Short mmCIF file of C-alpha atoms and ligand atoms in Angstrom, two decimals:
data_model
loop_
_atom_site.label_atom_id
_atom_site.label_comp_id
_atom_site.label_asym_id
_atom_site.label_seq_id
_atom_site.Cartn_x
_atom_site.Cartn_y
_atom_site.Cartn_z
CA MET A 24 -36.64 -16.46 34.99
CA ILE A 25 -33.48 -17.90 33.50
CA THR A 26 -33.81 -21.50 32.46
CA ARG A 27 -30.98 -23.99 32.65
CA ARG A 28 -31.05 -23.80 28.84
CA ASP A 29 -30.49 -20.03 29.01
CA ALA A 30 -27.62 -20.50 31.39
CA PHE A 31 -26.18 -23.26 29.22
CA HIS A 32 -26.15 -20.82 26.34
CA LEU A 33 -23.73 -18.77 28.36
CA GLY A 34 -21.21 -21.16 26.92
CA LEU A 35 -20.45 -22.50 30.32
CA GLY A 36 -19.89 -26.09 29.37
CA THR A 37 -21.76 -28.83 31.15
CA LEU A 38 -23.64 -27.49 34.11
CA VAL A 39 -23.75 -29.23 37.41
CA GLY A 40 -25.98 -26.72 39.02
CA VAL A 41 -27.35 -23.28 38.46
CA SER A 42 -28.33 -20.88 41.19
CA VAL A 43 -29.92 -17.75 39.82
CA SER A 44 -30.77 -14.70 41.91
CA SER A 45 -32.96 -12.94 39.36
CA SER A 46 -33.17 -12.59 35.63
CA LYS A 47 -32.60 -8.88 36.10
CA LEU A 48 -29.32 -9.36 37.92
CA LEU A 49 -27.66 -11.80 35.60
CA SER A 50 -24.29 -10.85 37.05
CA GLN A 51 -25.47 -12.65 40.18
CA ILE A 52 -25.70 -15.91 38.27
CA VAL A 53 -23.30 -18.23 39.94
CA VAL A 54 -22.86 -21.18 37.70
CA GLN A 55 -21.00 -24.18 39.08
CA THR A 56 -19.48 -26.01 36.14
CA GLN A 57 -17.40 -29.12 36.00
CA ASP A 58 -14.30 -27.11 35.21
CA THR A 59 -14.56 -24.07 37.40
CA SER A 60 -16.70 -22.39 40.02
CA LEU A 61 -15.87 -18.95 38.60
CA PRO A 62 -18.87 -17.00 37.26
CA ARG A 63 -18.61 -16.07 33.59
CA THR A 64 -18.61 -12.32 33.13
CA PHE A 65 -17.52 -10.01 30.31
CA PRO A 66 -15.85 -7.09 32.04
CA ALA A 67 -15.03 -3.97 30.06
CA VAL A 68 -11.45 -4.06 28.91
CA THR A 69 -9.00 -1.26 28.17
CA ASN A 70 -10.07 1.48 25.85
CA THR A 71 -8.14 0.31 22.80
CA SER A 72 -10.28 -0.40 19.74
CA LEU A 73 -11.11 -3.84 18.38
CA ALA A 74 -8.91 -3.02 15.38
CA GLU A 75 -5.95 -2.26 17.68
CA LYS A 76 -6.51 -5.42 19.71
CA ALA A 77 -6.72 -7.52 16.57
CA GLU A 78 -3.71 -5.83 15.01
CA ALA A 79 -1.65 -6.54 18.16
CA LYS A 80 -2.03 -10.21 17.24
CA GLY A 81 -1.44 -9.78 13.50
CA LEU A 82 -5.16 -9.85 12.67
CA TYR A 83 -7.54 -7.42 10.98
CA TYR A 84 -10.89 -6.49 12.50
CA GLY A 85 -13.54 -4.85 10.38
CA SER A 86 -17.18 -4.49 9.54
CA ALA A 87 -19.65 -4.48 6.70
CA VAL A 88 -21.01 -1.04 5.90
CA LEU A 89 -23.73 0.49 3.75
CA ARG A 90 -22.97 3.65 1.82
CA HIS A 91 -26.11 5.48 2.90
CA HIS A 92 -25.30 4.94 6.57
CA LEU A 93 -21.77 6.30 6.15
CA ILE A 94 -23.19 9.39 4.47
CA SER A 95 -26.30 10.00 6.58
CA ASP A 96 -25.05 9.05 10.05
CA SER A 97 -21.75 10.76 10.90
CA HIS A 98 -21.80 9.46 14.51
CA TYR A 99 -21.99 5.89 13.17
CA ALA A 100 -19.34 6.65 10.55
CA ASP A 101 -17.04 7.92 13.30
CA HIS A 102 -17.41 4.61 15.16
CA ILE A 103 -16.57 2.68 12.00
CA ILE A 104 -13.40 4.77 11.61
CA GLN A 105 -12.42 4.39 15.30
CA THR A 106 -13.19 0.68 15.56
CA CYS A 107 -12.27 -0.91 12.23
CA LYS A 108 -9.19 -1.54 10.13
CA MET A 109 -11.19 -2.96 7.21
CA ILE A 110 -14.62 -2.43 5.69
CA VAL A 111 -16.70 -4.33 3.13
CA PRO A 112 -19.70 -2.92 1.23
CA GLU A 113 -22.70 -4.96 2.36
CA TRP A 114 -24.58 -4.28 -0.86
CA GLU A 115 -22.90 -1.83 -3.25
CA LEU A 116 -20.64 -4.32 -5.07
CA LYS A 117 -23.38 -6.82 -5.80
CA TRP A 118 -24.76 -6.93 -9.33
CA SER A 119 -27.97 -5.21 -8.28
CA ALA A 120 -27.90 -2.36 -5.78
CA GLY A 121 -31.29 -0.80 -5.26
CA ALA A 122 -31.60 2.79 -6.31
CA CYS A 123 -28.08 2.96 -7.72
CA PRO A 124 -27.35 -0.50 -9.13
CA LEU A 125 -23.82 -1.55 -10.00
CA ARG A 126 -25.32 -3.14 -13.09
CA PRO A 127 -28.17 -0.95 -14.37
CA THR A 128 -28.29 -2.74 -17.73
CA PRO A 129 -26.65 -5.76 -19.40
CA HIS A 130 -24.00 -3.51 -20.94
CA THR A 131 -23.40 -0.83 -18.30
CA PHE A 132 -21.79 -0.40 -14.89
CA ASP A 133 -22.44 2.34 -12.33
CA PHE A 134 -19.70 2.53 -9.69
CA THR A 135 -21.17 5.59 -7.92
CA SER A 136 -22.27 3.76 -4.73
CA ALA A 137 -19.30 1.42 -4.47
CA ASP A 138 -16.85 4.24 -5.23
CA ALA A 139 -18.32 6.20 -2.32
CA VAL A 140 -17.49 3.32 0.04
CA ALA A 141 -14.03 2.93 -1.52
CA LEU A 142 -13.39 6.67 -1.08
CA PHE A 143 -14.47 6.47 2.58
CA ALA A 144 -12.00 3.62 3.09
CA SER A 145 -9.21 5.50 1.35
CA ASN A 146 -9.91 8.77 3.20
CA HIS A 147 -9.75 6.98 6.57
CA LYS A 148 -6.92 4.57 5.74
CA LEU A 149 -9.15 1.53 6.01
CA LEU A 150 -8.57 -1.66 4.04
CA LEU A 151 -11.35 -2.58 1.63
CA ARG A 152 -12.88 -5.98 0.83
CA GLY A 153 -15.03 -6.70 -2.24
CA HIS A 154 -18.29 -8.64 -1.86
CA THR A 155 -19.28 -10.37 -4.12
CA LEU A 156 -18.52 -11.04 -7.77
CA VAL A 157 -20.52 -14.24 -8.38
CA TRP A 158 -23.65 -15.08 -6.37
CA HIS A 159 -27.09 -16.50 -7.15
CA LEU A 160 -28.88 -13.69 -5.28
CA SER A 161 -29.20 -9.92 -5.72
CA LEU A 162 -29.02 -10.27 -9.48
CA PRO A 163 -30.65 -7.46 -11.47
CA ASN A 164 -34.05 -8.02 -13.07
CA TRP A 165 -32.54 -8.03 -16.57
CA PHE A 166 -30.29 -10.98 -15.67
CA SER A 167 -32.88 -13.76 -16.03
CA GLU A 168 -34.19 -12.21 -19.28
CA THR A 169 -30.74 -11.79 -20.82
CA VAL A 170 -28.15 -14.32 -19.63
CA ASN A 171 -28.22 -17.86 -21.03
CA SER A 172 -25.97 -20.85 -21.69
CA GLN A 173 -24.54 -19.27 -24.83
CA ASN A 174 -23.52 -15.92 -23.33
CA ALA A 175 -23.10 -16.63 -19.60
CA GLU A 176 -19.32 -17.02 -19.78
CA ALA A 177 -18.99 -13.70 -21.57
CA TYR A 178 -21.19 -11.98 -18.94
CA LEU A 179 -19.22 -13.60 -16.11
CA ASN A 180 -15.84 -12.60 -17.55
CA ASN A 181 -16.94 -9.11 -18.51
CA HIS A 182 -18.44 -8.42 -15.07
CA ILE A 183 -15.42 -9.69 -13.15
CA GLN A 184 -12.86 -8.08 -15.43
CA THR A 185 -14.61 -4.67 -15.40
CA VAL A 186 -15.33 -4.57 -11.66
CA VAL A 187 -12.03 -6.05 -10.43
CA GLU A 188 -9.94 -3.89 -12.78
CA HIS A 189 -11.84 -0.82 -11.57
CA TYR A 190 -10.50 -1.44 -8.03
CA ALA A 191 -7.23 -3.14 -8.99
CA GLY A 192 -4.54 -2.48 -6.42
CA ARG A 193 -7.03 -1.05 -3.90
CA MET A 194 -8.81 -4.24 -2.83
CA HIS A 195 -7.44 -6.31 0.08
CA SER A 196 -9.55 -9.29 -0.99
CA TRP A 197 -12.54 -10.30 -3.07
CA ASP A 198 -15.31 -12.74 -2.30
CA VAL A 199 -15.04 -14.08 -5.83
CA VAL A 200 -17.73 -16.75 -5.48
CA ASN A 201 -20.35 -16.71 -2.71
CA GLU A 202 -22.39 -19.65 -1.41
CA ALA A 203 -21.87 -22.15 -4.26
CA ILE A 204 -22.42 -25.16 -1.97
CA GLU A 205 -25.83 -26.44 -0.82
CA PRO A 206 -25.89 -30.23 -0.22
CA GLN A 207 -29.67 -30.12 0.25
CA ASP A 208 -30.02 -29.33 -3.47
CA GLY A 209 -29.00 -32.94 -4.04
CA LEU A 210 -26.52 -32.25 -6.85
CA SER A 211 -23.14 -33.93 -7.24
CA GLU A 212 -20.39 -32.52 -5.04
CA GLY A 213 -23.06 -30.68 -3.02
CA LEU A 214 -23.18 -27.83 -5.52
CA ARG A 215 -26.02 -25.31 -5.18
CA LYS A 216 -28.54 -24.97 -8.00
CA THR A 217 -27.67 -21.54 -9.38
CA PRO A 218 -28.03 -19.85 -12.79
CA TRP A 219 -24.26 -19.95 -13.12
CA LEU A 220 -24.16 -23.74 -12.59
CA LYS A 221 -27.06 -24.19 -14.99
CA PHE A 222 -25.41 -22.17 -17.78
CA LEU A 223 -21.73 -23.05 -17.29
CA GLY A 224 -21.52 -26.23 -15.20
CA ALA A 225 -19.26 -26.58 -12.16
CA ASP A 226 -16.38 -24.88 -13.99
CA TYR A 227 -18.03 -21.46 -13.41
CA ILE A 228 -16.20 -21.34 -10.09
CA LYS A 229 -12.80 -21.91 -11.69
CA LEU A 230 -13.58 -19.42 -14.47
CA ALA A 231 -14.52 -16.76 -11.92
CA PHE A 232 -11.29 -17.10 -9.95
CA GLN A 233 -9.18 -17.13 -13.10
CA ALA A 234 -10.85 -13.93 -14.36
CA ALA A 235 -10.40 -12.20 -11.00
CA ALA A 236 -6.72 -13.20 -10.77
CA GLU A 237 -6.07 -11.82 -14.24
CA ALA A 238 -7.84 -8.54 -13.43
CA ASP A 239 -6.07 -7.92 -10.10
CA PRO A 240 -3.07 -10.16 -9.32
CA LYS A 241 -2.66 -8.38 -5.96
CA ALA A 242 -6.04 -9.10 -4.41
CA LEU A 243 -6.55 -12.10 -2.11
CA LEU A 244 -9.17 -14.26 -3.83
CA VAL A 245 -11.72 -15.82 -1.50
CA TYR A 246 -14.45 -18.46 -1.65
CA ASN A 247 -17.14 -17.39 0.85
CA ASP A 248 -19.87 -19.51 2.45
CA TYR A 249 -22.07 -20.02 5.55
CA GLY A 250 -23.68 -22.77 7.63
CA LEU A 251 -20.44 -24.45 8.71
CA GLU A 252 -20.15 -23.72 12.41
CA TYR A 253 -22.23 -26.26 14.30
CA ASP A 254 -22.30 -29.96 15.15
CA THR A 255 -25.40 -30.79 13.12
CA PRO A 256 -25.88 -33.18 10.17
CA LYS A 257 -26.59 -30.19 7.89
CA HIS A 258 -23.39 -28.39 8.87
CA ASP A 259 -21.39 -31.65 8.77
CA ALA A 260 -22.49 -32.17 5.16
CA LYS A 261 -21.74 -28.58 4.23
CA ARG A 262 -18.26 -28.63 5.80
CA ALA A 263 -17.45 -31.84 3.91
CA ALA A 264 -18.69 -30.44 0.59
CA VAL A 265 -16.93 -27.10 1.02
CA LEU A 266 -13.68 -28.86 1.90
CA LYS A 267 -13.97 -31.05 -1.20
CA LEU A 268 -14.60 -27.98 -3.35
CA LEU A 269 -11.54 -26.21 -1.94
CA GLU A 270 -9.41 -29.34 -2.43
CA ARG A 271 -10.65 -29.65 -6.03
CA LEU A 272 -9.88 -26.03 -6.82
CA LYS A 273 -6.39 -26.28 -5.34
CA THR A 274 -5.72 -29.53 -7.23
CA GLN A 275 -6.80 -27.84 -10.46
CA GLY A 276 -4.35 -25.01 -9.80
CA VAL A 277 -7.17 -22.46 -9.51
CA PRO A 278 -5.88 -19.09 -8.14
CA ILE A 279 -7.82 -19.25 -4.85
CA HIS A 280 -6.01 -17.86 -1.81
CA ALA A 281 -8.47 -17.94 1.07
CA PHE A 282 -11.72 -19.27 2.48
CA GLY A 283 -14.33 -16.87 3.86
CA MET A 284 -16.37 -18.34 6.71
CA GLN A 285 -19.41 -16.10 7.04
CA SER A 286 -20.11 -17.11 10.67
CA HIS A 287 -23.70 -15.96 11.12
CA LEU A 288 -23.95 -17.60 14.56
CA ASP A 289 -27.17 -18.61 16.30
CA GLY A 290 -27.18 -17.66 19.97
CA SER A 291 -29.71 -20.39 20.71
CA GLU A 292 -27.69 -23.17 19.04
CA THR A 293 -26.23 -25.50 21.65
CA HIS A 294 -24.46 -27.83 19.21
CA LEU A 295 -21.06 -26.14 19.12
CA ASN A 296 -18.47 -28.91 18.87
CA LEU A 297 -15.23 -27.04 19.40
CA LYS A 298 -13.09 -30.03 18.33
CA LYS A 299 -15.00 -30.54 15.07
CA LEU A 300 -14.91 -26.83 14.22
CA ARG A 301 -11.21 -26.63 14.98
CA GLN A 302 -10.49 -29.66 12.78
CA PHE A 303 -12.40 -28.11 9.87
CA LEU A 304 -10.30 -24.95 10.12
CA ALA A 305 -7.10 -27.02 10.27
CA ASP A 306 -8.21 -29.00 7.20
CA VAL A 307 -8.85 -25.77 5.25
CA ALA A 308 -5.52 -24.32 6.35
CA SER A 309 -3.73 -27.55 5.34
CA LEU A 310 -4.65 -26.70 1.74
CA GLY A 311 -2.45 -23.63 2.00
CA LEU A 312 -5.45 -21.31 2.26
CA LYS A 313 -5.84 -18.33 4.56
CA ILE A 314 -9.16 -17.99 6.41
CA LEU A 315 -11.29 -14.90 7.00
CA VAL A 316 -14.31 -14.68 9.28
CA THR A 317 -16.30 -12.54 6.87
CA GLU A 318 -19.82 -11.85 8.23
CA LEU A 319 -19.80 -12.51 11.99
CA ASP A 320 -22.90 -11.75 14.02
CA VAL A 321 -25.11 -13.63 16.51
CA ILE A 322 -28.78 -14.20 15.73
CA ASP A 323 -30.68 -13.62 19.00
CA LYS A 324 -34.26 -14.14 17.79
CA ASN A 325 -34.78 -17.25 19.95
CA LEU A 326 -33.03 -15.91 23.04
CA SER A 327 -34.57 -14.47 26.18
CA ALA A 328 -36.43 -11.17 25.90
CA ASP A 329 -34.44 -10.06 28.94
CA ILE A 330 -31.69 -7.89 27.48
CA THR A 331 -29.27 -8.62 30.32
CA VAL A 332 -29.60 -12.35 29.73
CA ARG A 333 -29.59 -12.02 25.97
CA ASP A 334 -26.47 -9.84 25.86
CA HIS A 335 -24.64 -12.38 28.02
CA MET A 336 -25.58 -15.22 25.72
CA VAL A 337 -24.61 -13.27 22.60
CA ALA A 338 -21.28 -12.36 24.21
CA ALA A 339 -20.68 -16.00 25.15
CA ALA A 340 -21.40 -17.09 21.59
CA TYR A 341 -18.89 -14.56 20.24
CA GLU A 342 -16.17 -15.55 22.70
CA ASP A 343 -16.64 -19.33 22.45
CA TYR A 344 -16.55 -19.18 18.66
CA LEU A 345 -13.63 -16.77 18.35
CA ASN A 346 -11.54 -18.64 20.92
CA VAL A 347 -11.63 -21.68 18.62
CA VAL A 348 -11.34 -19.85 15.33
CA LEU A 349 -8.47 -17.57 16.36
CA ASP A 350 -6.50 -20.59 17.53
CA GLU A 351 -5.99 -21.37 13.81
CA PRO A 352 -2.95 -19.32 12.61
CA ALA A 353 -4.34 -19.26 9.04
CA VAL A 354 -7.15 -16.98 10.23
CA ILE A 355 -6.12 -13.46 9.23
CA ALA A 356 -9.25 -11.33 9.68
CA VAL A 357 -12.53 -11.09 11.54
CA LEU A 358 -15.29 -8.89 10.17
CA THR A 359 -18.68 -8.48 11.76
CA TRP A 360 -21.66 -8.03 9.45
CA GLY A 361 -22.28 -4.57 10.75
CA LEU A 362 -20.94 -2.80 13.86
CA SER A 363 -24.09 -1.65 15.64
CA ASP A 364 -27.57 -3.00 16.35
CA ARG A 365 -28.74 0.27 14.81
CA TYR A 366 -28.06 -1.21 11.38
CA THR A 367 -28.23 -4.97 11.01
CA TRP A 368 -29.69 -7.11 8.25
CA LEU A 369 -31.15 -9.29 11.02
CA SER A 370 -33.77 -6.66 11.88
CA GLU A 371 -35.41 -7.38 8.54
CA PHE A 372 -34.26 -10.92 7.79
CA GLU A 373 -34.31 -12.59 11.25
CA PRO A 374 -36.66 -10.48 13.43
CA ARG A 375 -37.60 -11.63 16.91
CA PRO A 376 -41.09 -13.19 17.24
CA ASP A 377 -41.76 -10.86 20.19
CA GLY A 378 -40.96 -7.85 18.00
CA LEU A 379 -38.21 -6.60 20.33
CA PRO A 380 -35.21 -5.03 18.56
CA VAL A 381 -32.48 -7.55 17.80
CA ARG A 382 -29.07 -7.18 19.52
CA PRO A 383 -26.54 -9.17 17.41
CA LEU A 384 -23.54 -6.83 17.18
CA PRO A 385 -20.72 -5.33 19.33
CA LEU A 386 -22.36 -1.88 19.66
CA ASP A 387 -25.96 -1.27 20.69
CA ALA A 388 -28.32 0.97 18.71
CA ASN A 389 -27.01 3.99 20.63
CA LEU A 390 -23.45 3.05 19.62
CA ASN A 391 -22.51 2.03 23.18
CA ARG A 392 -20.26 -0.97 23.73
CA LYS A 393 -22.02 -4.18 24.73
CA LEU A 394 -20.80 -7.34 26.43
CA ALA A 395 -20.26 -8.70 22.91
CA TRP A 396 -17.63 -6.01 22.40
CA ASN A 397 -15.88 -7.07 25.61
CA ALA A 398 -16.09 -10.71 24.57
CA MET A 399 -14.52 -10.00 21.17
CA ALA A 400 -11.84 -7.84 22.79
CA ARG A 401 -10.96 -10.64 25.23
CA ALA A 402 -10.86 -13.17 22.39
CA PHE A 403 -8.43 -10.97 20.45
CA ASP A 404 -6.34 -10.47 23.64
CA ASN A 405 -6.21 -14.25 24.16
CA ALA A 406 -5.50 -15.10 20.53
CA PRO A 407 -2.08 -16.50 19.57
CA ASN A 408 0.09 -13.82 17.92
CA ARG A 409 0.42 -14.26 14.15
CA GLY A 410 3.74 -12.47 14.40
O1 LIG B 1 -30.27 0.15 -1.14
C1 LIG B 1 -31.51 -0.23 -1.71
C2 LIG B 1 -32.43 0.96 -1.78
O2 LIG B 1 -31.88 1.90 -2.70
C3 LIG B 1 -33.79 0.51 -2.25
O3 LIG B 1 -34.64 1.61 -2.27
C4 LIG B 1 -34.30 -0.55 -1.26
C5 LIG B 1 -35.67 -1.05 -1.63
O4 LIG B 1 -35.58 -1.98 -2.67
O5 LIG B 1 -33.41 -1.68 -1.29
C6 LIG B 1 -32.12 -1.33 -0.85
O6 LIG B 1 -31.32 -2.42 -1.03
C7 LIG B 1 -31.44 -3.42 -0.02
C8 LIG B 1 -30.00 -3.71 0.44
O7 LIG B 1 -29.98 -4.84 1.31
C9 LIG B 1 -29.36 -2.51 1.15
O8 LIG B 1 -30.07 -2.25 2.34
C10 LIG B 1 -32.07 -4.65 -0.69
O9 LIG B 1 -33.43 -4.40 -0.94
C11 LIG B 1 -31.92 -5.85 0.23
O10 LIG B 1 -32.32 -7.03 -0.46
C12 LIG B 1 -30.44 -6.01 0.61
O11 LIG B 1 -30.34 -7.11 1.48
C13 LIG B 1 -28.98 -7.57 1.66
C14 LIG B 1 -28.94 -9.07 1.33
O12 LIG B 1 -27.62 -9.59 1.58
C15 LIG B 1 -29.26 -9.34 -0.13
O13 LIG B 1 -28.24 -8.77 -0.92
C16 LIG B 1 -28.59 -7.35 3.11
O14 LIG B 1 -28.49 -5.96 3.37
C17 LIG B 1 -27.23 -8.00 3.38
O15 LIG B 1 -26.92 -7.93 4.76
C18 LIG B 1 -27.26 -9.47 2.97
O16 LIG B 1 -25.96 -9.95 3.13
C19 LIG B 1 -25.76 -11.35 2.82
C20 LIG B 1 -24.39 -11.47 2.17
O17 LIG B 1 -24.33 -10.69 1.00
C21 LIG B 1 -24.07 -12.94 1.89
N1 LIG B 1 -24.16 -13.73 3.11
C22 LIG B 1 -25.46 -13.64 3.78
C23 LIG B 1 -25.76 -12.19 4.12
C24 LIG B 1 -27.06 -12.06 4.86
O18 LIG B 1 -28.13 -12.49 4.04
#
């Protein structure tokens, strides 16, 4: 049975009444809202790809990828090629990368995995993003035993210089620093407690951008973060702290060019204040920064088990969010954190309590288009043209 809460999640505004035929026939939901009596559906649109629809409005659409999926799953790889204009390695450009780490030891680099993704992009004329040069997670085991206050700056500069120079001229943009803000850590300016902050102080962020700019003057340099989308005290605090950080960096003349808004949405979150979100984007843009939606997906762990209902709610979350975000001309790209439910980090990191497979992305696990695809396509079609 669909609850009023479920129906609300369809992003239908304030409900005045819900008449539901059956949870199996969601398309029969006729929701009377204050603004319109039209039912909300997500009809399939023309056959053009999301990349083409985005490009028609001067935007890029892309997806995160993992090297082993591109190599082992040619059907999936074909969909990446057909659907995207840009890709970003989900893992291979972090300091530590599983069986084939980018940083095997304190003094060595192994570009094998990341080069494979870069070659895939080049072979298929896809733009490439780099993620991420400075983060507090996915650091190799040797890091905590080796890096300290005396040598941290040297390790930071050497890593950024070596990695960014290796891809100089081939990288559309770099997430130079990732997730440096966490107001709940209680530090000044809402900075997150990280090894980098501990060893170098707040200037680590400036140092990172300066090193990246020197290594590749062509790449767009991005500060990337999450937890900024909703009308909650936690997100309010984070938006305020992120904005202050961006203002500080710009005032200091730091070579930062863009803000990356990860956008891991929660399909069950009802506190989406479109006005507040739009104002935040305008405030970031007013600093002269471009904006990228860098890791878009919709967590569905708390949504109905009924796939028909769940897919509608996920699609509504995509469309409601993108309609606001794409209204900001400074937004230049939208990347989902994966393209298909077949491969999503959420299966491991945000599994459903009922154990059902999660369905956060535009393609289902069989690589068929979902309502989320249609919702994204419609949002791109309705977006103002960047010219
Ligand atoms: O590839 C190795 C494999 O060789 C090894 O055998 C296996 C077992 O250790 O690990 C594999 O690496 C995993 C990697 O994902 C690739 O699948 C790591 O264990 C696992 O920790 C890693 O998780 C990634 C996570 O960041 C931590 O780096 C997720 O895929 C990735 O989606 C997630 O992405 C983050 C963004 O970077 C920042 N924003 C939040 C986002 C979600 O947490």
